[in-house]
PDB file of C-alpha atoms and ligand atoms in Angstrom:
ATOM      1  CA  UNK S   1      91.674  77.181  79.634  1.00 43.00           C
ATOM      2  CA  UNK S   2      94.326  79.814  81.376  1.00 46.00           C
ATOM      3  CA  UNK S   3      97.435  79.416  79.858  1.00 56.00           C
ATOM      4  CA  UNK S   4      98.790  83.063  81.230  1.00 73.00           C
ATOM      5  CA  UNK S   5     101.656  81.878  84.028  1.00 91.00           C
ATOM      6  CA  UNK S   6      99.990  83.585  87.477  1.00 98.00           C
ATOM      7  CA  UNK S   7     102.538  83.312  90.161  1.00 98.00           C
ATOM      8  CA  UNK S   8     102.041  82.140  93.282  1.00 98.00           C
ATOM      9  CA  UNK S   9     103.591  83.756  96.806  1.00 98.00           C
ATOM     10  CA  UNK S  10     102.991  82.304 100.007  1.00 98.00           C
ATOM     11  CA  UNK S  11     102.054  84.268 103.419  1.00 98.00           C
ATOM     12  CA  UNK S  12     103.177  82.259 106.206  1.00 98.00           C
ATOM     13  CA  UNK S  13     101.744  84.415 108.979  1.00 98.00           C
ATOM     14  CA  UNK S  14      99.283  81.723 109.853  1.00 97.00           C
ATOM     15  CA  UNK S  15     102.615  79.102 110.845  1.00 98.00           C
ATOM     16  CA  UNK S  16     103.856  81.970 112.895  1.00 97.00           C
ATOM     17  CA  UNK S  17     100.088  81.861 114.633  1.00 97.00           C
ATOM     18  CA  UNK S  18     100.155  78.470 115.492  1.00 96.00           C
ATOM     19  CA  UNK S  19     103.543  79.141 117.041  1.00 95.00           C
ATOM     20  CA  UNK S  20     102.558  81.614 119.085  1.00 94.00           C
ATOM     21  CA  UNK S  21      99.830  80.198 120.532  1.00 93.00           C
ATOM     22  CA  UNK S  22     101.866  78.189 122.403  1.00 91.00           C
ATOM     23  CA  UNK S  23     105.315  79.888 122.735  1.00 88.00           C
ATOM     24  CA  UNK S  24     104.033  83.049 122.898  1.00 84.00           C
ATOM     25  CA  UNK S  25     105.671  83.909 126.439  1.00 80.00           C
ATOM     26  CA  UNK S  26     109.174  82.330 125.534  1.00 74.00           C
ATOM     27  CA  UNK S  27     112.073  83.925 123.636  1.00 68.00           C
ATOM     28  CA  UNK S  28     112.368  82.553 120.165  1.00 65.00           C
ATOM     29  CA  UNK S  29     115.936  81.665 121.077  1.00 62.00           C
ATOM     30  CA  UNK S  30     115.879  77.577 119.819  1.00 57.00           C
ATOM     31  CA  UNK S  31     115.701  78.681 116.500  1.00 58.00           C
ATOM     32  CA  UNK S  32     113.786  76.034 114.262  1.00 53.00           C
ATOM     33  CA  UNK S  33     113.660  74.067 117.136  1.00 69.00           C
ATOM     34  CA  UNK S  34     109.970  75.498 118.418  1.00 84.00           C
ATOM     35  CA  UNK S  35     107.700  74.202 116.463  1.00 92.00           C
ATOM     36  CA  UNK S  36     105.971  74.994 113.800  1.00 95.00           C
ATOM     37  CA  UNK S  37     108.833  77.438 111.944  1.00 95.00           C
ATOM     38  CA  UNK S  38     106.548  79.335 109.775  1.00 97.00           C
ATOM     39  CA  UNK S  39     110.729  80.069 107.597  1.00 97.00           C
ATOM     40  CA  UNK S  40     110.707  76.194 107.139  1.00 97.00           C
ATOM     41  CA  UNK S  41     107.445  76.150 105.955  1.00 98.00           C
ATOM     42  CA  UNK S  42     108.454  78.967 103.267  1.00 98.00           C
ATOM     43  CA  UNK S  43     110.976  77.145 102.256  1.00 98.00           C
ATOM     44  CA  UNK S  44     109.490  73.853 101.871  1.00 98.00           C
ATOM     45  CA  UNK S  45     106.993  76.119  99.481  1.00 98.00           C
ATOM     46  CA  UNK S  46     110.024  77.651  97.477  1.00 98.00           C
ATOM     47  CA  UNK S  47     110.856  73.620  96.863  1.00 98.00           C
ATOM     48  CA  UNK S  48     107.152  72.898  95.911  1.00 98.00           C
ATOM     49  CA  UNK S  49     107.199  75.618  93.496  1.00 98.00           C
ATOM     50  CA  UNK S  50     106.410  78.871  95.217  1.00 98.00           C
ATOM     51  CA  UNK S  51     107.764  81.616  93.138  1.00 98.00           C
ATOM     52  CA  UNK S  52     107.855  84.059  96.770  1.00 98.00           C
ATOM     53  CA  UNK S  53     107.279  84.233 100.061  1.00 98.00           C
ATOM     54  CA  UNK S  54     105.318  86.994 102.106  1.00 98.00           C
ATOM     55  CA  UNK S  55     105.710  87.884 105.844  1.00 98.00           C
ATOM     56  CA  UNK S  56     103.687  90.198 107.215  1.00 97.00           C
ATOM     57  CA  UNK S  57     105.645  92.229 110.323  1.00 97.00           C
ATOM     58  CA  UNK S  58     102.425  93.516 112.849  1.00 95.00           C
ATOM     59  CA  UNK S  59     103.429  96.338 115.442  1.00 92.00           C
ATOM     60  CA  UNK S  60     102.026  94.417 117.955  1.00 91.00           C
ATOM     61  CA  UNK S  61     104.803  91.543 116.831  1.00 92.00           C
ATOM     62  CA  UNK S  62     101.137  89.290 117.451  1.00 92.00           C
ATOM     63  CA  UNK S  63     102.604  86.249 114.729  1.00 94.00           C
ATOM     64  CA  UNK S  64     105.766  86.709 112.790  1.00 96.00           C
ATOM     65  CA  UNK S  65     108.556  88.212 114.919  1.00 95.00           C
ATOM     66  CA  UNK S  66     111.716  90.321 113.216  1.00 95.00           C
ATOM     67  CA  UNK S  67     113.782  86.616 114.022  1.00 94.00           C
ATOM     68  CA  UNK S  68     111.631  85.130 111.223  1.00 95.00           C
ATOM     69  CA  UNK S  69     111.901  88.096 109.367  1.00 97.00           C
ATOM     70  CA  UNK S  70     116.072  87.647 109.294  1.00 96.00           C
ATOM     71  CA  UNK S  71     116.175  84.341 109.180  1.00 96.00           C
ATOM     72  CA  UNK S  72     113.612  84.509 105.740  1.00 97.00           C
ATOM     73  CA  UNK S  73     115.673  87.028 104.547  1.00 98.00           C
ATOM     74  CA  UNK S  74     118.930  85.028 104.820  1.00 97.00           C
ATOM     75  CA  UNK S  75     117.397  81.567 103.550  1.00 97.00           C
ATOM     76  CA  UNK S  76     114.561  81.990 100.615  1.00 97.00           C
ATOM     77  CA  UNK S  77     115.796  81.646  97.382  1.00 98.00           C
ATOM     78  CA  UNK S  78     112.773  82.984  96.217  1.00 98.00           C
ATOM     79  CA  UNK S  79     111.971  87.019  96.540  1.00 98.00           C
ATOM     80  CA  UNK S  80     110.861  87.977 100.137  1.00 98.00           C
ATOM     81  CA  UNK S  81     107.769  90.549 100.223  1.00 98.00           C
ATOM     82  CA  UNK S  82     107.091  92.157 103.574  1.00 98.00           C
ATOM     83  CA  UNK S  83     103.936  93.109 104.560  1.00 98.00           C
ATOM     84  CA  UNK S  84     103.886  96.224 106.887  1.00 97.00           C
ATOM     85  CA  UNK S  85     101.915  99.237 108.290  1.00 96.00           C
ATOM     86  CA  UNK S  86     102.887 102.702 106.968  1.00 96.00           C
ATOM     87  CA  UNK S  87     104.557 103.442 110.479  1.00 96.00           C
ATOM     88  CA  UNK S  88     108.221 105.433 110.621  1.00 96.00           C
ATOM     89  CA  UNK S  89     109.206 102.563 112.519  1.00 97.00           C
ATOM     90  CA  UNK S  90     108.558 100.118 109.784  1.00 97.00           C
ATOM     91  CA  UNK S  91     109.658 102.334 107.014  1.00 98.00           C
ATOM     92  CA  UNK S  92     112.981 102.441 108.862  1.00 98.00           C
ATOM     93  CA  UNK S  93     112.876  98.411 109.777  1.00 98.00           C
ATOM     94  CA  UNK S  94     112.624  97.563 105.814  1.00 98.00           C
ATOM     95  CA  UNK S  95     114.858 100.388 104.754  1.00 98.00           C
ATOM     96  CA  UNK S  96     117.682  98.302 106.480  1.00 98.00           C
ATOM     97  CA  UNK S  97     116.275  94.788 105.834  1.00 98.00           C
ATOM     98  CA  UNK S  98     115.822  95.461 101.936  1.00 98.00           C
ATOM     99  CA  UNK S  99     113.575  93.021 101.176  1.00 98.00           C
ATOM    100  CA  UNK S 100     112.608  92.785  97.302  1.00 98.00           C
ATOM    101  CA  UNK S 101     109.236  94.193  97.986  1.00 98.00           C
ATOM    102  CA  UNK S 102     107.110  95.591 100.669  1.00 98.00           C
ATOM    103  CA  UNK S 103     103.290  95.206 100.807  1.00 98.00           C
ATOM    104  CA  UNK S 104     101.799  98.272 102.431  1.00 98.00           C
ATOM    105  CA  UNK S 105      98.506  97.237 104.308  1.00 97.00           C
ATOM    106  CA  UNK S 106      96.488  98.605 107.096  1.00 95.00           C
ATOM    107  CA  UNK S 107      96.801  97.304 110.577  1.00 82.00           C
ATOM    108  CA  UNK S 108      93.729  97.839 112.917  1.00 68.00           C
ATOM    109  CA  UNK S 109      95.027  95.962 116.400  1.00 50.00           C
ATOM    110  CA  UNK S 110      91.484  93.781 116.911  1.00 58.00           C
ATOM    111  CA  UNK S 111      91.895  92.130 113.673  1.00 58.00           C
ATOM    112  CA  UNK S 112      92.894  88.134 113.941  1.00 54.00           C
ATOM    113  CA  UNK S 113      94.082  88.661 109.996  1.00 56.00           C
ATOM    114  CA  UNK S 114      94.248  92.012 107.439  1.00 54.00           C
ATOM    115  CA  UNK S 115      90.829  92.855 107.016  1.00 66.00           C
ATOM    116  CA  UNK S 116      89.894  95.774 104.418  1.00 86.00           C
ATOM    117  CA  UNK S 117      92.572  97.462 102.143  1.00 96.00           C
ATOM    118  CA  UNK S 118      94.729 100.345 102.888  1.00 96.00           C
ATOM    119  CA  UNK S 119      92.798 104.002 102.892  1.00 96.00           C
ATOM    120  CA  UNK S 120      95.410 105.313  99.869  1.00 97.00           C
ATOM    121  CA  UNK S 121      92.650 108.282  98.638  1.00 97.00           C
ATOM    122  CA  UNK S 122      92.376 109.215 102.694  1.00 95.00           C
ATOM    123  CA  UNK S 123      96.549 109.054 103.380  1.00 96.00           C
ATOM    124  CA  UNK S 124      97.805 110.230  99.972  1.00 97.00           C
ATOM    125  CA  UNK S 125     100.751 112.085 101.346  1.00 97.00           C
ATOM    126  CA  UNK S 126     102.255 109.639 103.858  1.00 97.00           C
ATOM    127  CA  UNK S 127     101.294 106.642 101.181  1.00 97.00           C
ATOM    128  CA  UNK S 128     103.181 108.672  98.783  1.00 98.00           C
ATOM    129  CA  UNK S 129     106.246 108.947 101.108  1.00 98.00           C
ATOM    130  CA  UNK S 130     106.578 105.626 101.624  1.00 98.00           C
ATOM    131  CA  UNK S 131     106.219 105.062  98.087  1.00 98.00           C
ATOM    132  CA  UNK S 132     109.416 107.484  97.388  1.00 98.00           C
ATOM    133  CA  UNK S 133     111.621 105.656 100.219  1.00 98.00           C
ATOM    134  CA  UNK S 134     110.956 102.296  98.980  1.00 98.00           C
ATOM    135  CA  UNK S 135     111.679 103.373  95.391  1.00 98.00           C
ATOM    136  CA  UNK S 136     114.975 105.256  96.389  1.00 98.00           C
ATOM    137  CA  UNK S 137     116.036 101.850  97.970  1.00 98.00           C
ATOM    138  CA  UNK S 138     115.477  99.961  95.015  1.00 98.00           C
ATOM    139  CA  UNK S 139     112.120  98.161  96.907  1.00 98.00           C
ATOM    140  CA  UNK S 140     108.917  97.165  95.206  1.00 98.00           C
ATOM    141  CA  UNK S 141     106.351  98.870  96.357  1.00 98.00           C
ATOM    142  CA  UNK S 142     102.306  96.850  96.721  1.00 98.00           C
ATOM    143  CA  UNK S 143      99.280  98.497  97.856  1.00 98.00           C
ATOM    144  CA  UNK S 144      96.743  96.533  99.038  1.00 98.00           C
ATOM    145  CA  UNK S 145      94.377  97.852  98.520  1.00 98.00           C
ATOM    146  CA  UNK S 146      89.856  97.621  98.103  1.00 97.00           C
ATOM    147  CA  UNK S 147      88.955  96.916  94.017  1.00 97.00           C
ATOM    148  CA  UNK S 148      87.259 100.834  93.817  1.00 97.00           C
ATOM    149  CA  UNK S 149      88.600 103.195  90.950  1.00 98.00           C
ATOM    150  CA  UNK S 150      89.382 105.619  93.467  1.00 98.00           C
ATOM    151  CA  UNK S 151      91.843 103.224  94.917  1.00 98.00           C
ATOM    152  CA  UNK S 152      93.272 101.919  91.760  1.00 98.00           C
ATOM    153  CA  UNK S 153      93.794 105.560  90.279  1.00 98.00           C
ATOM    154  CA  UNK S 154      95.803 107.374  93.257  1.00 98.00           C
ATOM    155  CA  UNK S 155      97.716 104.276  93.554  1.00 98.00           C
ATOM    156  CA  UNK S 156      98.545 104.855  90.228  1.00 98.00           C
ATOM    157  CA  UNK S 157      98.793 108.705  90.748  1.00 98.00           C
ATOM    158  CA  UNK S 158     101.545 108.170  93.518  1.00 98.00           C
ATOM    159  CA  UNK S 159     103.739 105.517  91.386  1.00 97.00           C
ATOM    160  CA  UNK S 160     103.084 102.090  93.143  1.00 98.00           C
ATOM    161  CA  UNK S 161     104.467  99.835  90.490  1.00 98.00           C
ATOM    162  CA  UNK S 162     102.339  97.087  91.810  1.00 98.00           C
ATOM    163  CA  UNK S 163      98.819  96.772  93.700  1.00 98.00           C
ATOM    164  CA  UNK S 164      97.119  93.833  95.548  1.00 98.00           C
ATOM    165  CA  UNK S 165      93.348  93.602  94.759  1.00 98.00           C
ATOM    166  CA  UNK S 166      91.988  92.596  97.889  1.00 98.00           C
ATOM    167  CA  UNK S 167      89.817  89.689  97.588  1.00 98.00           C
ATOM    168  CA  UNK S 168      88.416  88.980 101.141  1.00 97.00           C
ATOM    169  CA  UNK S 169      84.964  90.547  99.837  1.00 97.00           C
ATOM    170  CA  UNK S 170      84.456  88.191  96.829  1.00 98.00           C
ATOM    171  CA  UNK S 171      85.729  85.255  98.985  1.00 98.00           C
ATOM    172  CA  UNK S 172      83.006  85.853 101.614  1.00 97.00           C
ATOM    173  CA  UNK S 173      80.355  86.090  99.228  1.00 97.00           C
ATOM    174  CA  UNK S 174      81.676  83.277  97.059  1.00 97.00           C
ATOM    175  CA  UNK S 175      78.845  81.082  97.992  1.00 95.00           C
ATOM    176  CA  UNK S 176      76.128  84.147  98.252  1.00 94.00           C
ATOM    177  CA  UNK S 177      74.529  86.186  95.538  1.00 92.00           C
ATOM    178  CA  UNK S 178      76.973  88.847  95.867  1.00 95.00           C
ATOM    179  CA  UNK S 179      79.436  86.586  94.368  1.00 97.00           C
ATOM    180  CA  UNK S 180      79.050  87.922  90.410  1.00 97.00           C
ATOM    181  CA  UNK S 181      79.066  91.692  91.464  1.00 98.00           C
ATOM    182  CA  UNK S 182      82.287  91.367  93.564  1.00 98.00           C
ATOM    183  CA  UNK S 183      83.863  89.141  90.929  1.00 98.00           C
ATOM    184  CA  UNK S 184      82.690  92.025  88.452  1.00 98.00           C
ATOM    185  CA  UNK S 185      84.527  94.517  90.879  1.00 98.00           C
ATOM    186  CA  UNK S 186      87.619  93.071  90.996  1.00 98.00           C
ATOM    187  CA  UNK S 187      87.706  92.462  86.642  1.00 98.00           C
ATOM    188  CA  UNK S 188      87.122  96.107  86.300  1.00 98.00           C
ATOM    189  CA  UNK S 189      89.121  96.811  89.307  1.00 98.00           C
ATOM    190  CA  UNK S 190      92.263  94.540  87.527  1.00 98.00           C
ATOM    191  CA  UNK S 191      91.533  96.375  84.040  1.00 98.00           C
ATOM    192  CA  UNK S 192      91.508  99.858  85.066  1.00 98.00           C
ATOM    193  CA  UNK S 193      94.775  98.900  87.302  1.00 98.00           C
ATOM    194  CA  UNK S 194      96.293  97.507  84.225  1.00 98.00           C
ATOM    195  CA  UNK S 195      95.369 100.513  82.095  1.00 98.00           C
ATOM    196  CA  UNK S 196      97.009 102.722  84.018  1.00 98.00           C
ATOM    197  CA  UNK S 197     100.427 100.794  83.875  1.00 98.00           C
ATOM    198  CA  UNK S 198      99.882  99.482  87.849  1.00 98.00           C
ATOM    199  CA  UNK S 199     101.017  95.328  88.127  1.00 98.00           C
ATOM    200  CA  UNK S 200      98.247  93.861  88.811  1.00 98.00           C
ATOM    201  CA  UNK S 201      98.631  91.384  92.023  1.00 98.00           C
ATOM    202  CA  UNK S 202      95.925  90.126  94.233  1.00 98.00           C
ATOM    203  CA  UNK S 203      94.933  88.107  97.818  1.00 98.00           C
ATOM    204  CA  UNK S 204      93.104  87.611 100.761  1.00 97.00           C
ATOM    205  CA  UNK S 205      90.869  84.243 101.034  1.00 98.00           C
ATOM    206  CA  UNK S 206      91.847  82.492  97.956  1.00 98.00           C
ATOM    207  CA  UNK S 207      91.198  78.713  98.319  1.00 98.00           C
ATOM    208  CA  UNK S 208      91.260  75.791  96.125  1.00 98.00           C
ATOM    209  CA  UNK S 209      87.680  75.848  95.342  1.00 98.00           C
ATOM    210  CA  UNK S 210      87.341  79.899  94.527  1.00 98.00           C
ATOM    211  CA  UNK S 211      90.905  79.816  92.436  1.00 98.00           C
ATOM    212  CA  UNK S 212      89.203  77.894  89.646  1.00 98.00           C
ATOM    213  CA  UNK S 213      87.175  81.657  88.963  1.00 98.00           C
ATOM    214  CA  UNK S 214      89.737  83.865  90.391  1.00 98.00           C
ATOM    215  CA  UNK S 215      92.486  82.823  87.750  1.00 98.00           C
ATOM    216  CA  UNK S 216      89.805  83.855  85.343  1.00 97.00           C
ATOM    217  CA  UNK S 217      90.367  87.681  86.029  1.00 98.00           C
ATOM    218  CA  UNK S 218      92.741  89.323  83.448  1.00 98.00           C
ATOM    219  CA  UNK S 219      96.092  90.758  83.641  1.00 98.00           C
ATOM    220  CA  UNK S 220      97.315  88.897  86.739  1.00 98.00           C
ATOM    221  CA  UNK S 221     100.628  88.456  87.730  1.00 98.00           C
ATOM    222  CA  UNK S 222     101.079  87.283  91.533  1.00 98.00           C
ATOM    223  CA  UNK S 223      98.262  85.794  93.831  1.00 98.00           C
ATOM    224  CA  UNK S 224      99.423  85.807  97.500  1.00 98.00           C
ATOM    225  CA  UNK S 225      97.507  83.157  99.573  1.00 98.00           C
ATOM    226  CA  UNK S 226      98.031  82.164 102.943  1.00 98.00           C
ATOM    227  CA  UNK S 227      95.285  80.280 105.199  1.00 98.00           C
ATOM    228  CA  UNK S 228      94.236  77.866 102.835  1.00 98.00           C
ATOM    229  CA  UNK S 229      97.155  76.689 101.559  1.00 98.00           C
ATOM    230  CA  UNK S 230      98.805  76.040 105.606  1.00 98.00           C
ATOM    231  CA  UNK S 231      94.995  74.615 106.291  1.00 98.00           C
ATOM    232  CA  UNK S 232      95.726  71.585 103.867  1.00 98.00           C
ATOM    233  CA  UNK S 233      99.085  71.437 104.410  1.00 98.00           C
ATOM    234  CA  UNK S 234      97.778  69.884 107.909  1.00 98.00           C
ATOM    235  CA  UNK S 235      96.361  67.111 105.712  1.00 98.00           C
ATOM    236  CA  UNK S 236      98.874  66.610 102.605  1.00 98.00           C
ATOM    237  CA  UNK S 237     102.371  67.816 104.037  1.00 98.00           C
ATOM    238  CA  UNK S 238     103.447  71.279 102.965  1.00 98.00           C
ATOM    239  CA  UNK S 239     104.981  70.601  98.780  1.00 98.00           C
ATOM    240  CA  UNK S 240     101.502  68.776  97.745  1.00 98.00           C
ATOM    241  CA  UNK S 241      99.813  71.988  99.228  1.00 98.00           C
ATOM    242  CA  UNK S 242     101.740  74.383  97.454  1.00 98.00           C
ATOM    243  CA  UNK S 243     102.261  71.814  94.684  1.00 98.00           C
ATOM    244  CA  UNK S 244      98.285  71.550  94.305  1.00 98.00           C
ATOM    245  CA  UNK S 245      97.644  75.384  94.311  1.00 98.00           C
ATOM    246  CA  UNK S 246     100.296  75.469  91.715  1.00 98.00           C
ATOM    247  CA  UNK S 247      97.966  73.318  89.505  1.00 98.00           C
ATOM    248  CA  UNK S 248      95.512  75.687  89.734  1.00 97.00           C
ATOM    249  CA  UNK S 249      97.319  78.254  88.276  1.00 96.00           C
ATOM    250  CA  UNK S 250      98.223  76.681  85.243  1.00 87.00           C
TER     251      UNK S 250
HETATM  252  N1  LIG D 301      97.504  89.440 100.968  1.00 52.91           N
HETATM  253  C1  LIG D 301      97.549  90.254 102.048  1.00 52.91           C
HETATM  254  C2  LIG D 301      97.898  91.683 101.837  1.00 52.91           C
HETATM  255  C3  LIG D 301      97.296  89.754 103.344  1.00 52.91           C
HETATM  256  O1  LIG D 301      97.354  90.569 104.404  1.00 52.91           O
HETATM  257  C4  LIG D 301      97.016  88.381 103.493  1.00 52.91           C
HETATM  258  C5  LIG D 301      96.799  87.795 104.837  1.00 52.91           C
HETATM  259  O2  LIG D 301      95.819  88.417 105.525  1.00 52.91           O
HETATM  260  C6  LIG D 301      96.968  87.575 102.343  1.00 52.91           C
HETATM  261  C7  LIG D 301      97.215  88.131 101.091  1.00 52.91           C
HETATM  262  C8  LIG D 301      96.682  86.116 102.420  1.00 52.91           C
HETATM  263  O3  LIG D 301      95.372  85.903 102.824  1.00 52.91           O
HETATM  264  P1  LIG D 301      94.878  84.447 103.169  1.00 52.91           P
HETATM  265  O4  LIG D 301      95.646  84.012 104.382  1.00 52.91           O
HETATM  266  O5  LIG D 301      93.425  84.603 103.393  1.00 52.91           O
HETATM  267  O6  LIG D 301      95.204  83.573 101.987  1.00 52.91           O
END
């Protein structure tokens, strides 16, 4: 049985889809009013039990907009972790905003959703940076980043305090035979992290049905999990969602 106490964030960049498939054209100017509000859905997590909320802030603006971003910011009771590109522009946006942390991930402009961790061996300097500027603001810094020792270790090199495994390639091959080698990945990936002092968070298509395995890797302190959690919120109302994926943490 897991009786370690794995925390649970929720990304509510998928609400913010939803949205702007419809509203897409209009000015976010009614507020809560336009429907769904991906910051009422965060906080009807925080009262289900989330322990934070993520956000992640594209360049393109193509789900959550800065509005959300504020009004997050202003309401959560929780701790607010924005995910962003390593871009001036951003590194300026959440020098001002100050969230608690920032989640640096890669942004290619095709993708519907993030889809491979951030290139830290390939952008050392500019990764390193960022790293600095967050630090000197008193942000968290995350890297999301692939489960590869290469990865882990300049992460570690540059002083992240905290990675995300990314976990989108053991969720696709959860029902494939590739599921035990990329589940073997991201143990070694969460021991070497922890070895070298790094906090070991992790995300990307975590569902109810692959949790039951995931909480089985060690040294885990946060899982971040968006889609699957807003999927059965369709069917259950937001707190059971949440409320459920809490259960299979403890
Ligand atoms: N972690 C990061 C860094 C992400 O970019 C995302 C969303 O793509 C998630 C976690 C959540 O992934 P999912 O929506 O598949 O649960």
């Amino acid at each position: 049985m897991n009786t370690r106490n794995i925390l649970l964030g929720v990304n509510v960049d998928h609400v913010a889809t939803v949205r702007q498939a419809r509203y897409r054209a209009h000015p976010l100017d009614h507020g809560d009013e336009v429907e769904p509000d991906c910051v009422a859905f965060a906080l009807a997590s925080e009262t289900a039990g989330a322990d934070g909320i993520t956000m992640h802030l594209r360049e393109d603006r193509r789900h959550v907009q800065e509005s959300d971003v504020r009004r997050a910011h202003a309401q959560i009771k929780t701790r607010l972790n924005l995910e962003m590109a390593c871009t001036s522009a951003m590194v300026d946006y959440a020098l001002q905003l100050k969230p608690h942390s920032v989640c640096l991930v890669p942004e290619g402009r095709d993708e519907i959703t993030t889809e491979g961790g951030l290139n830290v061996v390939g952008q050392k300097a500019r990764v390193g940076e960022v790293i600095a500027a967050m630090t000197a603001a008193g942000i968290k810094t995350s890297l999301f980043i692939d489960p590869h020792p290469a990865e882990i270790e300049t992460s570690a090199e540059l002083g992240a305090p905290w990675i995300e495994l990314h976990t989108g390639a053991y969720a696709n091959a959860y029902f494939h035979e590739g599921r035990i080698r990329e589940f073997e990945t991201l143990r070694k990936g969460a021991e070497l992290a922890h070895s070298l002092g790094l906090r070991v968070n992790a995300g990307h298509g975590i569902n109810y049905t692959n949790i039951a395995e995931v909480v089985t890797l060690p040294h885990l302190h946060e899982l971040n999990i968006g889609h699957s959690i807003i999927s059965r919120s369709l069917f259950v109302g937001v707190e059971q969602a949440v409320r459920e994926m809490k259960a299979c943490l403890r």
